[in-house]
PDB file of C-alpha atoms and ligand atoms in Angstrom:
ATOM      1  CA  UNK A 272      -3.940  -7.620  17.125  1.00  0.00           C
ATOM      2  CA  UNK A 273      -2.293 -10.281  19.842  1.00  0.00           C
ATOM      3  CA  UNK A 274       0.501  -7.648  20.333  1.00  0.00           C
ATOM      4  CA  UNK A 275       3.009 -10.474  19.471  1.00  0.00           C
ATOM      5  CA  UNK A 276       1.607 -11.232  15.514  1.00  0.00           C
ATOM      6  CA  UNK A 277       2.909  -6.965  15.520  1.00  0.00           C
ATOM      7  CA  UNK A 278       5.884  -7.406  17.437  1.00  0.00           C
ATOM      8  CA  UNK A 279       7.141 -10.328  14.820  1.00  0.00           C
ATOM      9  CA  UNK A 280       5.745  -8.165  11.860  1.00  0.00           C
ATOM     10  CA  UNK A 281       7.834  -5.473  13.159  1.00  0.00           C
ATOM     11  CA  UNK A 282      10.899  -7.829  12.362  1.00  0.00           C
ATOM     12  CA  UNK A 283      10.535  -8.403   8.925  1.00  0.00           C
ATOM     13  CA  UNK A 284      11.796  -5.999   6.772  1.00  0.00           C
ATOM     14  CA  UNK A 285       9.166  -3.587   5.073  1.00  0.00           C
ATOM     15  CA  UNK A 286       9.220  -5.527   1.606  1.00  0.00           C
ATOM     16  CA  UNK A 287       8.438  -8.570   3.327  1.00  0.00           C
ATOM     17  CA  UNK A 288       5.772  -6.695   5.058  1.00  0.00           C
ATOM     18  CA  UNK A 289       3.958  -5.621   2.207  1.00  0.00           C
ATOM     19  CA  UNK A 290       4.308  -9.046   0.705  1.00  0.00           C
ATOM     20  CA  UNK A 291       2.384 -10.293   2.656  1.00  0.00           C
ATOM     21  CA  UNK A 292      -0.816  -8.941   1.491  1.00  0.00           C
ATOM     22  CA  UNK A 293      -0.507 -11.309  -1.657  1.00  0.00           C
ATOM     23  CA  UNK A 294      -2.387 -13.436   2.109  1.00  0.00           C
ATOM     24  CA  UNK A 295      -5.309 -11.311   1.951  1.00  0.00           C
ATOM     25  CA  UNK A 296      -6.031 -11.201  -1.430  1.00  0.00           C
ATOM     26  CA  UNK A 297      -8.828  -9.985  -2.380  1.00  0.00           C
ATOM     27  CA  UNK A 298      -7.462  -7.412  -0.817  1.00  0.00           C
ATOM     28  CA  UNK A 299      -9.236  -3.797  -0.920  1.00  0.00           C
ATOM     29  CA  UNK A 300      -6.456  -1.006  -0.190  1.00  0.00           C
ATOM     30  CA  UNK A 301      -8.767   2.431   0.428  1.00  0.00           C
ATOM     31  CA  UNK A 302      -6.553   5.237  -1.823  1.00  0.00           C
ATOM     32  CA  UNK A 303      -6.318   8.904   0.854  1.00  0.00           C
ATOM     33  CA  UNK A 304      -6.584  11.123  -2.099  1.00  0.00           C
ATOM     34  CA  UNK A 305     -10.086  10.941  -1.272  1.00  0.00           C
ATOM     35  CA  UNK A 306     -10.322  11.070   1.730  1.00  0.00           C
ATOM     36  CA  UNK A 307     -10.703  13.614   4.396  1.00  0.00           C
ATOM     37  CA  UNK A 308      -7.260  15.784   4.517  1.00  0.00           C
ATOM     38  CA  UNK A 309      -8.562  18.156   6.564  1.00  0.00           C
ATOM     39  CA  UNK A 310      -8.858  15.812   9.702  1.00  0.00           C
ATOM     40  CA  UNK A 311      -6.057  12.666   8.369  1.00  0.00           C
ATOM     41  CA  UNK A 312      -5.929  11.694  11.563  1.00  0.00           C
ATOM     42  CA  UNK A 313      -8.930  10.992  12.072  1.00  0.00           C
ATOM     43  CA  UNK A 314      -9.481   8.943   8.162  1.00  0.00           C
ATOM     44  CA  UNK A 315      -7.006   6.694   9.136  1.00  0.00           C
ATOM     45  CA  UNK A 316      -8.378   6.304  12.624  1.00  0.00           C
ATOM     46  CA  UNK A 317     -11.507   5.106  11.212  1.00  0.00           C
ATOM     47  CA  UNK A 318      -9.824   3.134   8.017  1.00  0.00           C
ATOM     48  CA  UNK A 319      -8.056   1.066  10.735  1.00  0.00           C
ATOM     49  CA  UNK A 320     -11.401   0.303  13.218  1.00  0.00           C
ATOM     50  CA  UNK A 321     -12.909  -0.308   9.357  1.00  0.00           C
ATOM     51  CA  UNK A 322     -10.011  -3.460   8.660  1.00  0.00           C
ATOM     52  CA  UNK A 323      -8.407  -1.664   5.945  1.00  0.00           C
ATOM     53  CA  UNK A 324      -5.512  -3.740   5.602  1.00  0.00           C
ATOM     54  CA  UNK A 325      -2.957  -1.134   4.352  1.00  0.00           C
ATOM     55  CA  UNK A 326      -3.073   2.379   3.047  1.00  0.00           C
ATOM     56  CA  UNK A 327      -2.183   3.808  -0.809  1.00  0.00           C
ATOM     57  CA  UNK A 328      -1.167   7.014  -1.605  1.00  0.00           C
ATOM     58  CA  UNK A 329      -1.424   8.386  -4.376  1.00  0.00           C
ATOM     59  CA  UNK A 330       2.184  10.371  -5.366  1.00  0.00           C
ATOM     60  CA  UNK A 331       1.307  13.182  -8.103  1.00  0.00           C
ATOM     61  CA  UNK A 332       3.712  15.864  -9.317  1.00  0.00           C
ATOM     62  CA  UNK A 333       2.035  18.697 -11.821  1.00  0.00           C
ATOM     63  CA  UNK A 334       4.675  17.142 -14.487  1.00  0.00           C
ATOM     64  CA  UNK A 335       3.600  13.602 -15.105  1.00  0.00           C
ATOM     65  CA  UNK A 336      -0.086  13.893 -14.685  1.00  0.00           C
ATOM     66  CA  UNK A 337      -1.657  17.764 -14.393  1.00  0.00           C
ATOM     67  CA  UNK A 338      -2.361  17.825 -10.178  1.00  0.00           C
ATOM     68  CA  UNK A 339      -0.575  17.453  -7.358  1.00  0.00           C
ATOM     69  CA  UNK A 340      -1.063  16.224  -4.387  1.00  0.00           C
ATOM     70  CA  UNK A 341       2.135  14.268  -1.649  1.00  0.00           C
ATOM     71  CA  UNK A 342       5.000  15.083  -0.617  1.00  0.00           C
ATOM     72  CA  UNK A 343       7.381  13.287   2.007  1.00  0.00           C
ATOM     73  CA  UNK A 344       5.947  15.394   4.817  1.00  0.00           C
ATOM     74  CA  UNK A 345       2.885  13.147   5.009  1.00  0.00           C
ATOM     75  CA  UNK A 346       3.841   9.830   4.125  1.00  0.00           C
ATOM     76  CA  UNK A 347       6.375  11.145   7.055  1.00  0.00           C
ATOM     77  CA  UNK A 348       3.116  12.467   9.721  1.00  0.00           C
ATOM     78  CA  UNK A 349       1.279   8.902   8.334  1.00  0.00           C
ATOM     79  CA  UNK A 350       3.902   6.799   8.489  1.00  0.00           C
ATOM     80  CA  UNK A 351       3.549   8.168  12.662  1.00  0.00           C
ATOM     81  CA  UNK A 352      -0.443   7.879  13.494  1.00  0.00           C
ATOM     82  CA  UNK A 353       0.273   4.430  12.078  1.00  0.00           C
ATOM     83  CA  UNK A 354       1.974   0.836  11.676  1.00  0.00           C
ATOM     84  CA  UNK A 355      -0.146  -0.382   8.661  1.00  0.00           C
ATOM     85  CA  UNK A 356       1.080  -0.576   5.589  1.00  0.00           C
ATOM     86  CA  UNK A 357       1.977   1.901   2.747  1.00  0.00           C
ATOM     87  CA  UNK A 358       1.574   2.093  -1.086  1.00  0.00           C
ATOM     88  CA  UNK A 359       2.868   5.406  -3.053  1.00  0.00           C
ATOM     89  CA  UNK A 360       1.555   5.626  -5.862  1.00  0.00           C
ATOM     90  CA  UNK A 361       4.921   7.079  -7.890  1.00  0.00           C
ATOM     91  CA  UNK A 362       2.852   9.165 -10.853  1.00  0.00           C
ATOM     92  CA  UNK A 363       5.851  11.968 -10.989  1.00  0.00           C
ATOM     93  CA  UNK A 364       8.315  12.684 -13.980  1.00  0.00           C
ATOM     94  CA  UNK A 365      11.999  11.594 -12.197  1.00  0.00           C
ATOM     95  CA  UNK A 366      10.968   9.378  -9.709  1.00  0.00           C
ATOM     96  CA  UNK A 367      15.256   8.218  -9.017  1.00  0.00           C
ATOM     97  CA  UNK A 368      15.094  10.777  -7.075  1.00  0.00           C
ATOM     98  CA  UNK A 369      12.335  10.361  -4.656  1.00  0.00           C
ATOM     99  CA  UNK A 370      12.964   7.108  -4.195  1.00  0.00           C
ATOM    100  CA  UNK A 371      15.159   7.313  -1.109  1.00  0.00           C
ATOM    101  CA  UNK A 372      13.596   9.841   0.620  1.00  0.00           C
ATOM    102  CA  UNK A 373      10.189   8.130   0.879  1.00  0.00           C
ATOM    103  CA  UNK A 374      11.613   4.879   2.541  1.00  0.00           C
ATOM    104  CA  UNK A 375      13.308   7.678   4.401  1.00  0.00           C
ATOM    105  CA  UNK A 376       9.798   8.725   5.014  1.00  0.00           C
ATOM    106  CA  UNK A 377       8.726   5.404   5.794  1.00  0.00           C
ATOM    107  CA  UNK A 378       6.775   4.071   3.263  1.00  0.00           C
ATOM    108  CA  UNK A 379       6.248   0.049   2.165  1.00  0.00           C
ATOM    109  CA  UNK A 380       6.194  -0.365  -1.398  1.00  0.00           C
ATOM    110  CA  UNK A 381       6.643   2.038  -3.615  1.00  0.00           C
ATOM    111  CA  UNK A 382       5.621   2.086  -7.391  1.00  0.00           C
ATOM    112  CA  UNK A 383       6.480   3.763 -10.573  1.00  0.00           C
ATOM    113  CA  UNK A 384       5.519   3.828 -13.477  1.00  0.00           C
ATOM    114  CA  UNK A 385       7.184   3.115 -16.907  1.00  0.00           C
ATOM    115  CA  UNK A 386       6.473   5.996 -18.976  1.00  0.00           C
ATOM    116  CA  UNK A 387       8.191   8.898 -17.285  1.00  0.00           C
ATOM    117  CA  UNK A 388      12.126   6.976 -17.607  1.00  0.00           C
ATOM    118  CA  UNK A 389      14.299   5.175 -19.667  1.00  0.00           C
ATOM    119  CA  UNK A 390      14.972   2.044 -18.211  1.00  0.00           C
ATOM    120  CA  UNK A 391      13.434   1.175 -15.138  1.00  0.00           C
ATOM    121  CA  UNK A 392      15.200  -1.902 -13.881  1.00  0.00           C
ATOM    122  CA  UNK A 393      18.002   0.779 -11.665  1.00  0.00           C
ATOM    123  CA  UNK A 394      15.528   2.477  -9.971  1.00  0.00           C
ATOM    124  CA  UNK A 395      13.210  -1.005  -9.956  1.00  0.00           C
ATOM    125  CA  UNK A 396      16.606  -2.080  -8.014  1.00  0.00           C
ATOM    126  CA  UNK A 397      16.982   0.831  -5.902  1.00  0.00           C
ATOM    127  CA  UNK A 398      13.648   0.764  -4.267  1.00  0.00           C
ATOM    128  CA  UNK A 399      14.088  -3.433  -3.378  1.00  0.00           C
ATOM    129  CA  UNK A 400      17.601  -2.786  -1.914  1.00  0.00           C
ATOM    130  CA  UNK A 401      15.950   0.722  -0.024  1.00  0.00           C
ATOM    131  CA  UNK A 402      14.459  -2.327   2.148  1.00  0.00           C
ATOM    132  CA  UNK A 403      11.096  -1.760   0.647  1.00  0.00           C
ATOM    133  CA  UNK A 404       8.367  -3.716  -2.433  1.00  0.00           C
ATOM    134  CA  UNK A 405       9.181  -2.326  -5.431  1.00  0.00           C
ATOM    135  CA  UNK A 406       5.697  -1.941  -7.400  1.00  0.00           C
ATOM    136  CA  UNK A 407       5.436  -1.064 -11.936  1.00  0.00           C
ATOM    137  CA  UNK A 408       2.816   0.816 -13.042  1.00  0.00           C
ATOM    138  CA  UNK A 409       1.770   0.934 -17.250  1.00  0.00           C
ATOM    139  CA  UNK A 410      -1.423   3.552 -18.198  1.00  0.00           C
ATOM    140  CA  UNK A 411      -4.728   3.069 -20.032  1.00  0.00           C
ATOM    141  CA  UNK A 412      -2.801   2.715 -23.169  1.00  0.00           C
ATOM    142  CA  UNK A 413       0.396   2.140 -22.613  1.00  0.00           C
ATOM    143  CA  UNK A 414       0.533  -1.994 -23.932  1.00  0.00           C
ATOM    144  CA  UNK A 415       1.494  -4.492 -21.475  1.00  0.00           C
ATOM    145  CA  UNK A 416       4.958  -6.272 -22.891  1.00  0.00           C
ATOM    146  CA  UNK A 417       6.299  -2.955 -21.964  1.00  0.00           C
ATOM    147  CA  UNK A 418       7.085  -4.286 -18.682  1.00  0.00           C
ATOM    148  CA  UNK A 419       7.376  -7.341 -18.885  1.00  0.00           C
ATOM    149  CA  UNK A 420      11.992  -7.128 -19.457  1.00  0.00           C
ATOM    150  CA  UNK A 421      10.613  -5.412 -15.740  1.00  0.00           C
ATOM    151  CA  UNK A 422       8.844  -8.166 -13.984  1.00  0.00           C
ATOM    152  CA  UNK A 423      12.056 -10.058 -11.830  1.00  0.00           C
ATOM    153  CA  UNK A 424      12.776  -6.481  -9.997  1.00  0.00           C
ATOM    154  CA  UNK A 425       8.713  -6.146  -9.050  1.00  0.00           C
ATOM    155  CA  UNK A 426       6.812  -6.923  -6.690  1.00  0.00           C
ATOM    156  CA  UNK A 427       3.603  -5.822  -7.451  1.00  0.00           C
ATOM    157  CA  UNK A 428       1.975  -4.178 -11.633  1.00  0.00           C
ATOM    158  CA  UNK A 429       0.167  -2.128 -11.023  1.00  0.00           C
ATOM    159  CA  UNK A 430      -2.856  -1.682 -13.971  1.00  0.00           C
ATOM    160  CA  UNK A 431      -4.009   1.353 -14.160  1.00  0.00           C
ATOM    161  CA  UNK A 432      -8.354   1.741 -15.517  1.00  0.00           C
ATOM    162  CA  UNK A 433      -8.083   5.321 -15.658  1.00  0.00           C
ATOM    163  CA  UNK A 434      -5.200   7.806 -16.793  1.00  0.00           C
ATOM    164  CA  UNK A 435      -4.346   8.397 -13.961  1.00  0.00           C
ATOM    165  CA  UNK A 436      -3.808  12.089 -12.443  1.00  0.00           C
ATOM    166  CA  UNK A 437      -7.702  12.506 -10.978  1.00  0.00           C
ATOM    167  CA  UNK A 438      -9.744  10.579  -8.312  1.00  0.00           C
ATOM    168  CA  UNK A 439     -14.193   9.734 -10.048  1.00  0.00           C
ATOM    169  CA  UNK A 440     -12.712   8.853 -13.528  1.00  0.00           C
ATOM    170  CA  UNK A 441     -14.107   6.019 -15.082  1.00  0.00           C
ATOM    171  CA  UNK A 442     -13.200   2.925 -15.517  1.00  0.00           C
ATOM    172  CA  UNK A 443     -11.550   1.382 -18.316  1.00  0.00           C
ATOM    173  CA  UNK A 444     -12.321  -2.275 -19.911  1.00  0.00           C
ATOM    174  CA  UNK A 445      -8.410  -2.590 -21.576  1.00  0.00           C
ATOM    175  CA  UNK A 446      -7.933  -3.109 -17.909  1.00  0.00           C
ATOM    176  CA  UNK A 447      -9.204  -6.451 -17.258  1.00  0.00           C
ATOM    177  CA  UNK A 448      -7.442  -7.471 -20.830  1.00  0.00           C
ATOM    178  CA  UNK A 449      -3.652  -7.193 -19.118  1.00  0.00           C
ATOM    179  CA  UNK A 450      -4.630  -7.702 -15.908  1.00  0.00           C
ATOM    180  CA  UNK A 451      -5.216 -11.034 -17.332  1.00  0.00           C
ATOM    181  CA  UNK A 452      -2.471 -11.712 -19.689  1.00  0.00           C
ATOM    182  CA  UNK A 453      -0.867 -10.600 -16.691  1.00  0.00           C
ATOM    183  CA  UNK A 454      -1.973 -12.397 -14.732  1.00  0.00           C
ATOM    184  CA  UNK A 455      -0.900 -15.813 -17.828  1.00  0.00           C
ATOM    185  CA  UNK A 456       2.518 -14.010 -17.825  1.00  0.00           C
ATOM    186  CA  UNK A 457       2.833 -14.740 -13.816  1.00  0.00           C
ATOM    187  CA  UNK A 458       1.506 -18.310 -13.561  1.00  0.00           C
ATOM    188  CA  UNK A 459       3.864 -19.544 -16.633  1.00  0.00           C
ATOM    189  CA  UNK A 460       6.835 -16.899 -15.706  1.00  0.00           C
ATOM    190  CA  UNK A 461       6.185 -19.364 -12.319  1.00  0.00           C
ATOM    191  CA  UNK A 462       5.606 -16.026 -10.845  1.00  0.00           C
ATOM    192  CA  UNK A 463       2.755 -16.312  -8.913  1.00  0.00           C
ATOM    193  CA  UNK A 464       4.097 -14.225  -5.743  1.00  0.00           C
ATOM    194  CA  UNK A 465       3.917 -11.532  -7.664  1.00  0.00           C
ATOM    195  CA  UNK A 466       1.041  -9.204  -6.580  1.00  0.00           C
ATOM    196  CA  UNK A 467      -1.648  -7.788  -9.009  1.00  0.00           C
ATOM    197  CA  UNK A 468      -2.977  -4.478  -8.372  1.00  0.00           C
ATOM    198  CA  UNK A 469      -5.900  -2.248  -9.836  1.00  0.00           C
ATOM    199  CA  UNK A 470      -6.370   1.921  -9.331  1.00  0.00           C
ATOM    200  CA  UNK A 471      -9.535   3.649 -11.093  1.00  0.00           C
ATOM    201  CA  UNK A 472     -12.722   3.789 -11.159  1.00  0.00           C
ATOM    202  CA  UNK A 473     -12.768   0.757  -8.762  1.00  0.00           C
ATOM    203  CA  UNK A 474     -16.313   0.582  -7.513  1.00  0.00           C
ATOM    204  CA  UNK A 475     -19.522  -1.822  -6.965  1.00  0.00           C
ATOM    205  CA  UNK A 476     -19.742  -2.034 -10.467  1.00  0.00           C
ATOM    206  CA  UNK A 477     -16.616  -2.810 -11.619  1.00  0.00           C
ATOM    207  CA  UNK A 478     -14.420  -4.907  -8.877  1.00  0.00           C
ATOM    208  CA  UNK A 479     -16.375  -8.096 -10.346  1.00  0.00           C
ATOM    209  CA  UNK A 480     -15.000  -8.162 -13.279  1.00  0.00           C
ATOM    210  CA  UNK A 481     -10.816  -7.576 -11.837  1.00  0.00           C
ATOM    211  CA  UNK A 482     -11.194  -9.694  -8.691  1.00  0.00           C
ATOM    212  CA  UNK A 483     -12.226 -12.126 -11.656  1.00  0.00           C
ATOM    213  CA  UNK A 484      -9.497 -10.803 -14.725  1.00  0.00           C
ATOM    214  CA  UNK A 485      -7.121 -11.881 -11.942  1.00  0.00           C
ATOM    215  CA  UNK A 486      -6.679  -8.750  -9.869  1.00  0.00           C
ATOM    216  CA  UNK A 487      -5.656  -9.150  -6.372  1.00  0.00           C
ATOM    217  CA  UNK A 488      -5.108  -5.408  -4.737  1.00  0.00           C
ATOM    218  CA  UNK A 489      -8.544  -3.175  -5.462  1.00  0.00           C
ATOM    219  CA  UNK A 490      -7.983   0.926  -4.254  1.00  0.00           C
ATOM    220  CA  UNK A 491     -10.490   2.361  -3.512  1.00  0.00           C
ATOM    221  CA  UNK A 492     -10.855   6.054  -3.796  1.00  0.00           C
ATOM    222  CA  UNK A 493     -14.037   8.406  -4.215  1.00  0.00           C
ATOM    223  CA  UNK A 494     -16.419   4.712  -4.099  1.00  0.00           C
ATOM    224  CA  UNK A 495     -14.833   3.807  -0.869  1.00  0.00           C
ATOM    225  CA  UNK A 496     -14.745   7.972   0.932  1.00  0.00           C
ATOM    226  CA  UNK A 497     -17.809   8.620   0.073  1.00  0.00           C
ATOM    227  CA  UNK A 498     -20.061   6.577   2.333  1.00  0.00           C
ATOM    228  CA  UNK A 499     -19.690   7.096   5.591  1.00  0.00           C
ATOM    229  CA  UNK A 500     -20.106   3.700   7.627  1.00  0.00           C
ATOM    230  CA  UNK A 501     -15.907   2.412   6.091  1.00  0.00           C
ATOM    231  CA  UNK A 502     -16.388  -1.282   8.070  1.00  0.00           C
ATOM    232  CA  UNK A 503     -19.410  -1.955   6.293  1.00  0.00           C
ATOM    233  CA  UNK A 504     -17.699  -0.689   3.018  1.00  0.00           C
ATOM    234  CA  UNK A 505     -14.663  -1.922   3.089  1.00  0.00           C
ATOM    235  CA  UNK A 506     -16.673  -5.451   4.204  1.00  0.00           C
ATOM    236  CA  UNK A 507     -19.612  -5.237   0.812  1.00  0.00           C
ATOM    237  CA  UNK A 508     -16.336  -4.256  -1.479  1.00  0.00           C
ATOM    238  CA  UNK A 509     -14.233  -6.589  -0.067  1.00  0.00           C
ATOM    239  CA  UNK A 510     -17.552  -9.255  -0.492  1.00  0.00           C
ATOM    240  CA  UNK A 511     -18.402  -8.247  -3.994  1.00  0.00           C
ATOM    241  CA  UNK A 512     -14.455  -8.409  -5.034  1.00  0.00           C
ATOM    242  CA  UNK A 513     -14.149 -12.318  -3.751  1.00  0.00           C
ATOM    243  CA  UNK A 514     -17.694 -13.442  -5.563  1.00  0.00           C
ATOM    244  CA  UNK A 515     -17.179 -13.372  -8.629  1.00  0.00           C
ATOM    245  CA  UNK A 516     -13.845 -15.476  -7.349  1.00  0.00           C
ATOM    246  CA  UNK A 517     -16.715 -18.165  -6.380  1.00  0.00           C
TER     247      UNK A 517
HETATM  248  C1  LIG B 708      -5.740   8.108  -9.121  1.00  0.00           C
HETATM  249  C2  LIG B 708      -5.548   7.788  -8.765  1.00  0.00           C
HETATM  250  C3  LIG B 708      -6.390   6.864  -8.089  1.00  0.00           C
HETATM  251  C4  LIG B 708      -7.590   7.228  -7.540  1.00  0.00           C
HETATM  252  C5  LIG B 708      -8.577   6.188  -7.485  1.00  0.00           C
HETATM  253  O1  LIG B 708      -4.418   8.667 -10.485  1.00  0.00           O
HETATM  254  O2  LIG B 708      -4.494   6.423  -9.015  1.00  0.00           O
HETATM  255  O3  LIG B 708      -4.964   6.085  -6.751  1.00  0.00           O
HETATM  256  O4  LIG B 708      -6.963   7.659  -6.033  1.00  0.00           O
HETATM  257  O5  LIG B 708      -9.375   6.970  -7.690  1.00  0.00           O
HETATM  258  P1  LIG B 708     -11.198   7.230  -8.190  1.00  0.00           P
HETATM  259  O6  LIG B 708     -11.488   5.331  -6.956  1.00  0.00           O
HETATM  260  O7  LIG B 708     -11.876   7.438  -6.971  1.00  0.00           O
HETATM  261  O8  LIG B 708     -10.652   6.724  -9.123  1.00  0.00           O
HETATM  262 ZN1  LIG B 709      -2.774   5.728  -6.948  1.00  0.00          ZN
END
């Protein structure tokens, strides 16, 4: 990237920079959950060289989901390794207490789940107030109406297409109906700027259906990292994502 472009991007708030990903949709976003943790620096270098535009970081607390992953020190270590936007997906019971520490660690967006919290509104407000993009997520059994009141406070909606907690699960088609409904709601509410993200079981077979249903950002874990050539993988998945829009 030209120095001038990077320089001007650094002047943007992290929220504005994340929202600019909307100019690159459909966007394939690798989920670091499936990368080689034994060599995070090399993985980040390979992802940058492949042309990844942002990185998805799955934060799990062993309570909201039955698995444990990354905390703030890993987010901060990633921040030192790359200028790419870091998209933190908080699968935790009590996100409010983690918002500020993750912002301090340097992430660019924070997505919370609607299921474990009484009222997502103040948390989404806090996320934006701290200068990063806000996201609201819903699990496959959660009806789309539940997040409707929070769309105005959200820069992104993350539609889960598996129950969160683990990579490598099978895509649940209920996500497609939700994406279509959200795309229509966004159009009616004049919120075409809202980013629709889908996460879980996205692979060569399912990615096209996701973009056709209205997804802007396709999070891909195992179907990305199970291949050696990240550049070719990104290209192939991006092509498949785009094809179904033609
Ligand atoms: C699952 C995570 C996903 C996960 C997706 O709870 O939120 O981001 O990495 O992995 P795949 O693409 O393998 O389903
Ligand atoms: Zn995720």
